[in-house]
Amino acid sequence: MIVKTYGAALTGIEAIPIRIETSIETGINFMMVGLPDNAVKESHFRIATALAHCGYRIPNKKIVINLAPADLKKEGSAYDLTLATGILAASEQINNKDTGDYLIMGELSLDGYLQPIRGALPIAIEAKKQDFKGVILPVQNVNEAAMVEGLPVYGAAHLKEVIDFFDGKNTFVPHRFTAPENLYGTTETNIDFCDVKGQMQAKRALEVAAAGGHNILLVGTPGSGKTLLAKRLSGILPPLTKEEQLETTKIYSVSGKLQQHNALITCRPFRSPHHTISYTALVGGGSYPMPGEISLAHNGVLFLDELPEFSRKTIEVLRQPLEDGRVQISRAKMNVSYPSDFMFVASMNPCPCGYYGATGHTCTCKPNQLLQYRGKISGPLYDRIDLQVQVSAVTYEEISDTKTSGDSSEVIRSRVIAARNIQYERFAGTGIHSNSQMNCNELRKYCILPSQGRVLMKKTMEHYMLSGRAHDRILKVARTIADLDGSEAINEIHLSEAIHYRL
């Protein structure tokens, strides 16, 4: 007898339905075909022990299990529940009438309890597309999967509950999604921009970066507040849209980083990896491809503190994602694509000792050390950073001033949201969400310079020998500054400020 059950395989952040065909005939053998990895092959032992704890058994017959499509590698232990259901149905130990109508996934422990799996959200999305009656998942994953509207999601804690469901001995109640309190992405943080003394230029630059989704580099002496400023950036970013929440949640779901009590990512990610991070951990990949830090920062911020301390190979891998908003991982037998549209924020000292050009300190670096230090960051990567800001040391008067603290994060955030709303209306229906994503067509349409502005831009380009990419990024920043100012046109003041940040 042949019985079909259905699971799903994860490719990137998408799920692909897997048809599991189980045949039980006369003989004694157990074969599993369809490119299962070791974890899938080992499921035989977990299933046998779990069934024994529930009063069932794997029949002593010839069992052939085919995982289709056969040319797609099947990985992980999440097929345990699907395989167990197929074996029970094919051996007529449970009713096999409805087993093919549900997408079933879950890892089994030896006593039959179900363990959580990765990728429940993309699996549920695919189940909805394929018109399954519902999905059956470990109870730890149901709130995540229940975000998909119109799809019944059933949670089971034990294999016996699934067996009784198909035998009609109990009825699952579809889980209803429980939304977090901050569903629309209000950023909860106990750090505020008003805590930062002085640094008005750097604060303004970060506001511009947040308003347009621009990349920014903070350069300054040790203790000038670069890290302090960067960590407060998340507090002024606009809330995630519903589509961005789902896309970001899918990445964290596939990575296995979602918490059971918080099944929906509602705040923009802020990722700050250590400088010892490997190339693979940053970009993603591995023997079993997983999203890296640049994908975990999708729709949020990737902050690299002390940028030159990262290896040259690790830094250079950022070039394509910064340009394309995606990272492509190619292996001999597969290609995986992950979204990586993030704000890149970095900080660095002006030299190895940190005091090049600083007032009151003497730089001890030799010329070749200075060249080597700055040479760790290539020109093409510098070219992709929209704002490059000098952060000066804070004076005693600024530190001791108890009256002047500057605008709070909430006030700055309101201005950022107002500027982003202008951009949402401007780019409605184009798939573009911020000025930093504009292409050549949008630049020609929305970044028209007055005659004096064109003269200023020409002089700047010729004097500093800027590239075409630098020209476009200056225009994008100028467009953002004009949006913050509520101006439909880019005037000379907006362009001058954008050029200042570039140089």
Short mmCIF file of C-alpha atoms in Angstrom, two decimals:
data_model
loop_
_atom_site.label_atom_id
_atom_site.label_comp_id
_atom_site.label_asym_id
_atom_site.label_seq_id
_atom_site.Cartn_x
_atom_site.Cartn_y
_atom_site.Cartn_z
CA MET A 1 0.00 0.00 0.00
CA ILE A 2 1.26 3.46 -0.89
CA VAL A 3 0.40 6.50 1.25
CA LYS A 4 1.35 10.11 0.52
CA THR A 5 2.11 12.64 3.24
CA TYR A 6 3.52 16.13 2.83
CA GLY A 7 6.29 18.13 4.45
CA ALA A 8 8.45 21.03 3.25
CA ALA A 9 12.09 21.82 2.57
CA LEU A 10 13.63 25.24 3.11
CA THR A 11 15.55 26.91 0.29
CA GLY A 12 16.74 30.36 1.28
CA ILE A 13 13.77 31.87 3.10
CA GLU A 14 11.21 30.03 0.99
CA ALA A 15 9.64 26.59 1.50
CA ILE A 16 9.21 23.90 -1.16
CA PRO A 17 6.55 21.19 -0.65
CA ILE A 18 7.97 17.68 -0.24
CA ARG A 19 5.79 14.70 -1.10
CA ILE A 20 6.68 11.69 1.03
CA GLU A 21 5.51 8.43 -0.51
CA THR A 22 5.52 5.43 1.83
CA SER A 23 5.13 1.90 0.47
CA ILE A 24 4.85 -1.17 2.69
CA GLU A 25 5.06 -4.61 1.03
CA THR A 26 5.95 -8.18 1.85
CA GLY A 27 9.59 -8.57 2.85
CA ILE A 28 12.01 -7.24 5.42
CA ASN A 29 13.88 -4.05 4.54
CA PHE A 30 13.86 -0.30 5.13
CA MET A 31 14.93 2.05 2.35
CA MET A 32 14.70 5.82 2.11
CA VAL A 33 15.43 7.51 -1.21
CA GLY A 34 15.25 11.08 -2.52
CA LEU A 35 18.54 12.62 -1.29
CA PRO A 36 17.97 12.49 2.49
CA ASP A 37 20.88 13.67 4.63
CA ASN A 38 22.12 11.80 7.70
CA ALA A 39 19.65 13.54 10.02
CA VAL A 40 16.74 12.38 7.85
CA LYS A 41 18.12 8.83 7.60
CA GLU A 42 18.51 8.66 11.39
CA SER A 43 14.81 9.46 11.80
CA HIS A 44 14.14 5.71 11.47
CA PHE A 45 15.52 5.12 14.97
CA ARG A 46 13.73 8.10 16.55
CA ILE A 47 10.43 7.11 14.94
CA ALA A 48 10.69 3.46 16.03
CA THR A 49 11.30 4.38 19.68
CA ALA A 50 8.64 7.12 19.72
CA LEU A 51 6.03 4.77 18.21
CA ALA A 52 6.85 2.12 20.78
CA HIS A 53 6.17 4.65 23.56
CA CYS A 54 2.74 5.28 22.02
CA GLY A 55 1.85 1.61 21.66
CA TYR A 56 2.54 1.37 17.93
CA ARG A 57 5.36 -0.14 15.88
CA ILE A 58 7.18 -0.06 12.58
CA PRO A 59 6.04 -3.24 10.77
CA ASN A 60 8.63 -5.90 9.98
CA LYS A 61 8.06 -5.62 6.25
CA LYS A 62 9.67 -4.06 3.23
CA ILE A 63 9.29 -0.29 3.64
CA VAL A 64 10.29 2.07 0.86
CA ILE A 65 10.03 5.81 1.43
CA ASN A 66 10.51 8.26 -1.43
CA LEU A 67 11.02 11.97 -0.77
CA ALA A 68 10.00 13.90 -3.88
CA PRO A 69 11.21 15.86 -5.72
CA ALA A 70 14.09 13.39 -5.63
CA ASP A 71 16.72 15.85 -6.91
CA LEU A 72 16.32 18.26 -3.95
CA LYS A 73 18.43 17.49 -0.88
CA LYS A 74 16.35 16.97 2.28
CA GLU A 75 18.02 18.15 5.49
CA GLY A 76 17.32 18.12 9.19
CA SER A 77 15.13 16.24 11.63
CA ALA A 78 11.88 18.13 10.96
CA TYR A 79 10.55 15.30 8.74
CA ASP A 80 10.21 12.90 11.71
CA LEU A 81 6.49 13.54 12.23
CA THR A 82 5.73 13.41 8.50
CA LEU A 83 7.53 10.09 8.10
CA ALA A 84 5.96 8.59 11.22
CA THR A 85 2.47 9.54 10.01
CA GLY A 86 3.17 7.99 6.60
CA ILE A 87 4.42 4.72 8.10
CA LEU A 88 1.40 4.43 10.40
CA ALA A 89 -1.03 5.22 7.58
CA ALA A 90 0.62 2.84 5.07
CA SER A 91 0.60 0.02 7.63
CA GLU A 92 -3.08 0.78 8.39
CA GLN A 93 -2.40 1.42 12.06
CA ILE A 94 -4.20 4.76 11.70
CA ASN A 95 -6.84 6.08 9.30
CA ASN A 96 -5.10 7.12 6.07
CA LYS A 97 -8.04 9.00 4.59
CA ASP A 98 -6.93 12.58 5.42
CA THR A 99 -3.18 12.28 5.96
CA GLY A 100 -2.42 13.74 2.52
CA ASP A 101 -4.58 16.83 3.08
CA TYR A 102 -2.28 18.40 5.69
CA LEU A 103 1.29 19.62 5.63
CA ILE A 104 2.96 17.97 8.61
CA MET A 105 6.33 18.85 10.15
CA GLY A 106 7.97 18.19 13.50
CA GLU A 107 10.99 16.61 15.17
CA LEU A 108 10.37 13.65 17.47
CA SER A 109 12.08 12.96 20.75
CA LEU A 110 12.43 9.33 21.83
CA ASP A 111 9.39 9.53 24.14
CA GLY A 112 7.17 10.93 21.38
CA TYR A 113 7.18 14.59 22.35
CA LEU A 114 7.54 17.09 19.52
CA GLN A 115 10.45 19.50 19.33
CA PRO A 116 10.28 22.92 17.57
CA ILE A 117 11.50 23.30 14.00
CA ARG A 118 12.99 26.09 11.90
CA GLY A 119 11.06 27.91 9.19
CA ALA A 120 7.50 27.45 10.40
CA LEU A 121 6.40 30.76 8.87
CA PRO A 122 7.61 30.13 5.27
CA ILE A 123 6.25 26.56 5.57
CA ALA A 124 2.82 27.92 6.50
CA ILE A 125 2.95 30.47 3.67
CA GLU A 126 3.66 27.71 1.16
CA ALA A 127 0.91 25.50 2.63
CA LYS A 128 -1.55 28.33 2.02
CA LYS A 129 -0.37 28.65 -1.60
CA GLN A 130 -0.76 24.90 -2.17
CA ASP A 131 -4.32 24.87 -0.71
CA PHE A 132 -3.67 22.38 2.08
CA LYS A 133 -6.49 21.98 4.61
CA GLY A 134 -4.05 23.05 7.28
CA VAL A 135 -0.63 22.50 8.83
CA ILE A 136 0.27 20.36 11.83
CA LEU A 137 3.32 21.59 13.72
CA PRO A 138 4.90 21.37 17.18
CA VAL A 139 2.98 23.53 19.60
CA GLN A 140 6.03 25.79 20.04
CA ASN A 141 5.74 26.91 16.39
CA VAL A 142 2.00 27.48 16.04
CA ASN A 143 1.88 31.19 16.88
CA GLU A 144 4.54 31.89 14.28
CA ALA A 145 2.69 29.92 11.58
CA ALA A 146 -0.70 31.34 12.55
CA MET A 147 0.34 34.73 11.16
CA VAL A 148 -0.73 33.37 7.77
CA GLU A 149 -4.36 34.39 7.43
CA GLY A 150 -6.90 31.86 6.18
CA LEU A 151 -4.80 28.77 7.01
CA PRO A 152 -5.80 26.48 9.92
CA VAL A 153 -2.71 25.86 12.05
CA TYR A 154 -2.79 22.96 14.52
CA GLY A 155 -0.28 22.55 17.30
CA ALA A 156 0.62 19.19 18.85
CA ALA A 157 2.79 18.54 21.87
CA HIS A 158 3.02 14.75 21.41
CA LEU A 159 2.90 12.20 18.59
CA LYS A 160 -0.15 10.55 20.21
CA GLU A 161 -2.17 13.73 19.68
CA VAL A 162 -1.50 13.58 15.93
CA ILE A 163 -2.40 9.87 15.82
CA ASP A 164 -5.68 10.51 17.66
CA PHE A 165 -6.45 13.43 15.32
CA PHE A 166 -6.31 11.24 12.20
CA ASP A 167 -8.19 8.44 13.97
CA GLY A 168 -10.93 10.89 14.90
CA LYS A 169 -10.43 10.41 18.64
CA ASN A 170 -9.74 14.11 19.24
CA THR A 171 -10.25 17.36 17.38
CA PHE A 172 -7.59 20.01 17.04
CA VAL A 173 -8.68 23.61 17.45
CA PRO A 174 -6.87 25.93 15.01
CA HIS A 175 -4.53 28.29 16.82
CA ARG A 176 -5.27 32.00 16.65
CA PHE A 177 -2.32 34.32 16.26
CA THR A 178 -1.43 36.21 19.43
CA ALA A 179 0.08 39.53 18.43
CA PRO A 180 2.81 41.17 20.52
CA GLU A 181 1.91 44.43 22.23
CA ASN A 182 4.08 46.49 19.88
CA LEU A 183 2.64 44.97 16.69
CA TYR A 184 3.32 48.07 14.62
CA GLY A 185 6.95 48.31 15.50
CA THR A 186 7.37 50.92 18.21
CA THR A 187 10.99 50.71 19.25
CA GLU A 188 11.37 50.04 22.93
CA THR A 189 14.75 51.19 24.17
CA ASN A 190 16.18 52.73 27.28
CA ILE A 191 18.85 54.66 25.36
CA ASP A 192 18.11 58.08 23.95
CA PHE A 193 19.86 60.66 21.80
CA CYS A 194 19.40 63.28 24.51
CA ASP A 195 21.90 61.26 26.59
CA VAL A 196 24.66 62.16 24.12
CA LYS A 197 26.42 65.42 24.96
CA GLY A 198 27.49 67.62 22.07
CA GLN A 199 28.06 65.97 18.68
CA MET A 200 25.35 68.01 16.97
CA GLN A 201 26.81 67.40 13.51
CA ALA A 202 26.96 63.63 14.02
CA LYS A 203 23.40 63.58 15.38
CA ARG A 204 22.21 65.50 12.35
CA ALA A 205 24.04 63.09 10.02
CA LEU A 206 22.43 60.08 11.71
CA GLU A 207 19.03 61.72 11.38
CA VAL A 208 19.62 62.20 7.65
CA ALA A 209 20.82 58.60 7.32
CA ALA A 210 17.73 57.27 9.12
CA ALA A 211 15.38 59.46 7.08
CA GLY A 212 16.67 58.11 3.76
CA GLY A 213 18.04 54.67 4.68
CA HIS A 214 21.59 55.77 3.85
CA ASN A 215 24.88 54.12 4.82
CA ILE A 216 27.09 56.11 7.19
CA LEU A 217 30.68 55.98 8.46
CA LEU A 218 31.65 57.67 11.74
CA VAL A 219 35.34 58.56 12.02
CA GLY A 220 36.76 59.91 15.27
CA THR A 221 39.23 59.55 18.11
CA PRO A 222 38.76 56.95 20.86
CA GLY A 223 36.07 58.02 23.34
CA SER A 224 34.47 60.58 21.04
CA GLY A 225 31.13 58.75 21.16
CA LYS A 226 30.99 56.87 17.84
CA THR A 227 29.58 53.66 19.31
CA LEU A 228 27.32 55.61 21.66
CA LEU A 229 25.78 57.41 18.70
CA ALA A 230 25.45 54.33 16.49
CA LYS A 231 23.62 52.31 19.15
CA ARG A 232 20.99 55.02 19.40
CA LEU A 233 20.21 54.91 15.70
CA SER A 234 17.60 52.16 16.10
CA GLY A 235 15.59 54.47 18.36
CA ILE A 236 14.93 56.96 15.54
CA LEU A 237 14.17 54.56 12.69
CA PRO A 238 10.61 54.42 11.34
CA PRO A 239 8.45 51.40 12.25
CA LEU A 240 8.47 48.29 10.10
CA THR A 241 5.58 47.99 7.68
CA LYS A 242 3.50 44.81 7.86
CA GLU A 243 5.23 43.43 4.75
CA GLU A 244 8.67 44.19 6.23
CA GLN A 245 7.67 42.50 9.50
CA LEU A 246 6.74 39.28 7.69
CA GLU A 247 9.86 39.28 5.51
CA THR A 248 12.16 39.92 8.48
CA THR A 249 10.36 37.28 10.55
CA LYS A 250 10.86 34.71 7.77
CA ILE A 251 14.63 35.23 7.94
CA TYR A 252 14.71 34.78 11.71
CA SER A 253 12.37 31.78 11.43
CA VAL A 254 14.66 30.03 8.95
CA SER A 255 17.64 30.85 11.21
CA GLY A 256 15.89 29.36 14.25
CA LYS A 257 16.27 32.65 16.14
CA LEU A 258 12.61 33.37 16.82
CA GLN A 259 11.52 33.22 20.43
CA GLN A 260 8.35 31.30 21.19
CA HIS A 261 6.75 34.21 23.06
CA ASN A 262 7.68 36.68 20.31
CA ALA A 263 6.80 35.04 17.00
CA LEU A 264 6.77 38.29 15.01
CA ILE A 265 9.70 40.68 14.50
CA THR A 266 8.18 44.12 15.04
CA CYS A 267 11.27 46.32 15.51
CA ARG A 268 14.01 46.93 12.99
CA PRO A 269 16.97 44.59 13.64
CA PHE A 270 20.24 46.02 14.94
CA ARG A 271 23.10 43.60 14.40
CA SER A 272 26.57 44.35 15.73
CA PRO A 273 28.93 41.38 15.13
CA HIS A 274 32.39 41.21 16.69
CA HIS A 275 35.36 41.99 14.45
CA THR A 276 36.52 38.35 14.65
CA ILE A 277 33.44 37.20 12.72
CA SER A 278 34.20 34.89 9.81
CA TYR A 279 33.39 35.51 6.17
CA THR A 280 30.71 32.78 6.20
CA ALA A 281 29.05 34.00 9.40
CA LEU A 282 28.72 37.49 7.94
CA VAL A 283 27.50 36.66 4.44
CA GLY A 284 25.76 33.35 5.21
CA GLY A 285 26.23 29.85 3.85
CA GLY A 286 27.97 26.85 5.35
CA SER A 287 27.49 23.12 4.77
CA TYR A 288 23.80 23.66 5.45
CA PRO A 289 23.25 27.21 4.11
CA MET A 290 21.94 29.63 6.72
CA PRO A 291 21.42 33.41 6.66
CA GLY A 292 24.41 35.45 7.84
CA GLU A 293 24.53 38.68 9.79
CA ILE A 294 23.90 40.80 6.70
CA SER A 295 20.59 38.99 6.14
CA LEU A 296 19.66 39.08 9.83
CA ALA A 297 20.08 42.86 9.52
CA HIS A 298 17.59 43.00 6.61
CA ASN A 299 15.25 45.99 6.99
CA GLY A 300 17.40 47.16 9.88
CA VAL A 301 20.97 48.15 10.74
CA LEU A 302 24.29 46.35 10.42
CA PHE A 303 26.84 48.08 12.67
CA LEU A 304 30.52 47.24 12.33
CA ASP A 305 32.44 48.87 15.16
CA GLU A 306 36.13 49.55 14.45
CA LEU A 307 35.76 48.67 10.78
CA PRO A 308 39.47 48.24 9.93
CA GLU A 309 39.77 45.56 12.62
CA PHE A 310 37.64 43.23 10.47
CA SER A 311 39.54 41.13 7.94
CA ARG A 312 39.83 42.54 4.42
CA LYS A 313 37.97 39.56 2.93
CA THR A 314 35.12 39.96 5.41
CA ILE A 315 34.75 43.68 4.69
CA GLU A 316 34.87 43.31 0.90
CA VAL A 317 32.00 40.81 0.90
CA LEU A 318 29.69 43.72 1.76
CA ARG A 319 30.10 45.36 -1.63
CA GLN A 320 27.53 43.36 -3.59
CA PRO A 321 24.82 43.27 -0.87
CA LEU A 322 25.16 47.04 -0.38
CA GLU A 323 24.57 47.52 -4.10
CA ASP A 324 21.94 44.82 -4.82
CA GLY A 325 20.13 44.34 -1.51
CA ARG A 326 20.52 40.54 -1.83
CA VAL A 327 23.26 38.00 -1.30
CA GLN A 328 23.64 35.00 -3.58
CA ILE A 329 25.30 31.88 -2.15
CA SER A 330 26.43 29.40 -4.80
CA ARG A 331 27.33 25.81 -4.08
CA ALA A 332 28.05 22.90 -6.42
CA LYS A 333 24.51 21.52 -6.12
CA MET A 334 22.49 24.54 -5.07
CA ASN A 335 22.06 28.28 -5.25
CA VAL A 336 20.52 30.11 -2.30
CA SER A 337 19.48 33.75 -2.22
CA TYR A 338 18.86 35.76 0.95
CA PRO A 339 17.58 39.36 1.18
CA SER A 340 20.07 41.80 2.68
CA ASP A 341 18.69 45.31 2.32
CA PHE A 342 20.13 46.99 5.40
CA MET A 343 21.53 50.30 6.60
CA PHE A 344 25.28 49.94 6.89
CA VAL A 345 26.73 51.85 9.84
CA ALA A 346 30.45 51.68 10.63
CA SER A 347 32.90 53.42 12.92
CA MET A 348 36.67 53.71 12.85
CA ASN A 349 39.58 55.67 14.26
CA PRO A 350 41.49 58.00 11.93
CA CYS A 351 44.67 55.95 12.42
CA PRO A 352 45.94 52.89 14.36
CA CYS A 353 46.73 54.89 17.52
CA GLY A 354 43.51 56.85 17.10
CA TYR A 355 44.82 60.41 17.44
CA TYR A 356 45.73 61.50 13.92
CA GLY A 357 44.72 65.17 13.61
CA ALA A 358 43.38 65.33 17.19
CA THR A 359 43.87 68.48 19.25
CA GLY A 360 45.99 67.92 22.36
CA HIS A 361 47.31 64.52 21.30
CA THR A 362 50.29 63.47 19.24
CA CYS A 363 49.83 60.75 16.64
CA THR A 364 52.52 58.06 16.99
CA CYS A 365 51.74 56.26 13.73
CA LYS A 366 54.29 56.03 10.95
CA PRO A 367 53.20 56.94 7.41
CA ASN A 368 53.26 53.33 6.22
CA GLN A 369 51.12 52.28 9.21
CA LEU A 370 48.59 54.96 8.35
CA LEU A 371 48.43 53.84 4.70
CA GLN A 372 48.12 50.20 5.70
CA TYR A 373 45.34 50.99 8.20
CA ARG A 374 43.26 52.98 5.73
CA GLY A 375 44.04 50.53 2.95
CA LYS A 376 42.05 47.82 4.71
CA ILE A 377 38.94 49.53 3.37
CA SER A 378 38.90 49.64 -0.41
CA GLY A 379 37.87 52.60 -2.51
CA PRO A 380 34.79 50.81 -3.93
CA LEU A 381 33.51 50.17 -0.40
CA TYR A 382 34.12 53.80 0.63
CA ASP A 383 32.21 54.77 -2.51
CA ARG A 384 29.14 52.88 -1.30
CA ILE A 385 28.97 54.79 2.00
CA ASP A 386 26.72 57.84 1.54
CA LEU A 387 27.69 59.87 4.62
CA GLN A 388 31.23 59.98 6.00
CA VAL A 389 31.22 62.03 9.20
CA GLN A 390 34.03 63.29 11.42
CA VAL A 391 33.19 62.85 15.11
CA SER A 392 35.24 65.24 17.22
CA ALA A 393 36.13 64.75 20.87
CA VAL A 394 33.61 66.22 23.30
CA THR A 395 34.81 69.20 25.33
CA TYR A 396 34.48 69.51 29.09
CA GLU A 397 31.97 72.34 28.68
CA GLU A 398 29.70 70.07 26.61
CA ILE A 399 30.00 67.18 29.05
CA SER A 400 29.29 69.33 32.11
CA ASP A 401 26.40 71.24 30.49
CA THR A 402 23.23 70.07 32.27
CA LYS A 403 20.84 72.31 30.35
CA THR A 404 21.55 71.53 26.70
CA SER A 405 20.87 67.95 25.77
CA GLY A 406 19.51 68.23 22.23
CA ASP A 407 16.37 66.65 20.85
CA SER A 408 15.21 63.32 22.24
CA SER A 409 15.02 60.19 20.09
CA GLU A 410 11.24 60.50 20.02
CA VAL A 411 11.39 64.02 18.56
CA ILE A 412 14.01 63.04 15.98
CA ARG A 413 12.03 59.92 15.11
CA SER A 414 8.92 61.99 14.38
CA ARG A 415 10.91 64.02 11.83
CA VAL A 416 12.33 60.85 10.30
CA ILE A 417 8.86 59.30 9.97
CA ALA A 418 7.54 62.48 8.34
CA ALA A 419 10.36 62.34 5.76
CA ARG A 420 9.80 58.62 5.15
CA ASN A 421 6.07 59.20 4.62
CA ILE A 422 6.95 61.64 1.85
CA GLN A 423 9.10 58.92 0.28
CA TYR A 424 6.39 56.25 0.64
CA GLU A 425 3.98 58.49 -1.26
CA ARG A 426 6.60 59.41 -3.85
CA PHE A 427 7.55 55.81 -4.65
CA ALA A 428 4.13 54.18 -4.15
CA GLY A 429 3.77 51.09 -6.32
CA THR A 430 7.42 51.01 -7.43
CA GLY A 431 8.82 48.66 -4.77
CA ILE A 432 11.13 51.43 -3.53
CA HIS A 433 10.78 52.40 0.14
CA SER A 434 13.47 55.03 0.68
CA ASN A 435 15.65 57.51 -1.21
CA SER A 436 18.71 55.29 -0.88
CA GLN A 437 17.03 52.72 -3.16
CA MET A 438 16.45 55.10 -6.06
CA ASN A 439 17.73 54.02 -9.48
CA CYS A 440 18.76 56.19 -12.42
CA ASN A 441 15.19 56.83 -13.54
CA GLU A 442 14.11 58.07 -10.11
CA LEU A 443 17.25 60.21 -9.81
CA ARG A 444 16.46 62.00 -13.07
CA LYS A 445 12.85 62.49 -12.01
CA TYR A 446 13.16 63.51 -8.36
CA CYS A 447 16.69 64.92 -7.99
CA ILE A 448 16.67 67.86 -10.36
CA LEU A 449 19.23 70.51 -9.39
CA PRO A 450 18.89 74.26 -9.94
CA SER A 451 21.49 75.95 -12.14
CA GLN A 452 23.63 77.04 -9.15
CA GLY A 453 23.45 73.52 -7.78
CA ARG A 454 24.71 72.03 -11.04
CA VAL A 455 27.65 74.43 -10.99
CA LEU A 456 28.48 73.47 -7.39
CA MET A 457 28.22 69.78 -8.20
CA LYS A 458 30.47 70.16 -11.25
CA LYS A 459 33.16 71.95 -9.24
CA THR A 460 33.00 69.33 -6.49
CA MET A 461 33.24 66.42 -8.92
CA GLU A 462 36.24 67.92 -10.73
CA HIS A 463 38.12 69.10 -7.64
CA TYR A 464 37.76 65.86 -5.65
CA MET A 465 37.66 63.54 -8.70
CA LEU A 466 34.50 61.83 -7.46
CA SER A 467 33.03 58.81 -9.22
CA GLY A 468 29.65 58.54 -10.88
CA ARG A 469 28.44 56.47 -7.93
CA ALA A 470 29.50 59.24 -5.53
CA HIS A 471 27.60 61.76 -7.67
CA ASP A 472 24.40 59.69 -7.44
CA ARG A 473 24.73 59.14 -3.71
CA ILE A 474 25.21 62.85 -3.07
CA LEU A 475 21.96 63.50 -4.95
CA LYS A 476 20.14 60.86 -2.91
CA VAL A 477 21.32 62.40 0.36
CA ALA A 478 20.37 65.88 -0.89
CA ARG A 479 16.90 64.55 -1.71
CA THR A 480 16.58 63.22 1.84
CA ILE A 481 17.71 66.53 3.37
CA ALA A 482 15.09 68.32 1.26
CA ASP A 483 12.45 65.86 2.48
CA LEU A 484 13.41 66.56 6.09
CA ASP A 485 13.05 70.25 5.28
CA GLY A 486 9.62 69.65 3.72
CA SER A 487 10.86 71.00 0.40
CA GLU A 488 9.72 69.56 -2.92
CA ALA A 489 12.78 70.95 -4.70
CA ILE A 490 16.46 70.41 -3.89
CA ASN A 491 18.09 73.78 -3.36
CA GLU A 492 21.73 74.77 -2.98
CA ILE A 493 21.66 74.52 0.84
CA HIS A 494 20.47 70.90 0.70
CA LEU A 495 23.13 70.01 -1.86
CA SER A 496 25.90 71.74 0.11
CA GLU A 497 25.06 69.75 3.23
CA ALA A 498 25.04 66.49 1.26
CA ILE A 499 28.43 67.30 -0.27
CA HIS A 500 29.80 68.16 3.17
CA TYR A 501 28.84 64.71 4.47
CA ARG A 502 30.49 63.08 1.47
CA LEU A 503 33.83 64.82 1.92
#
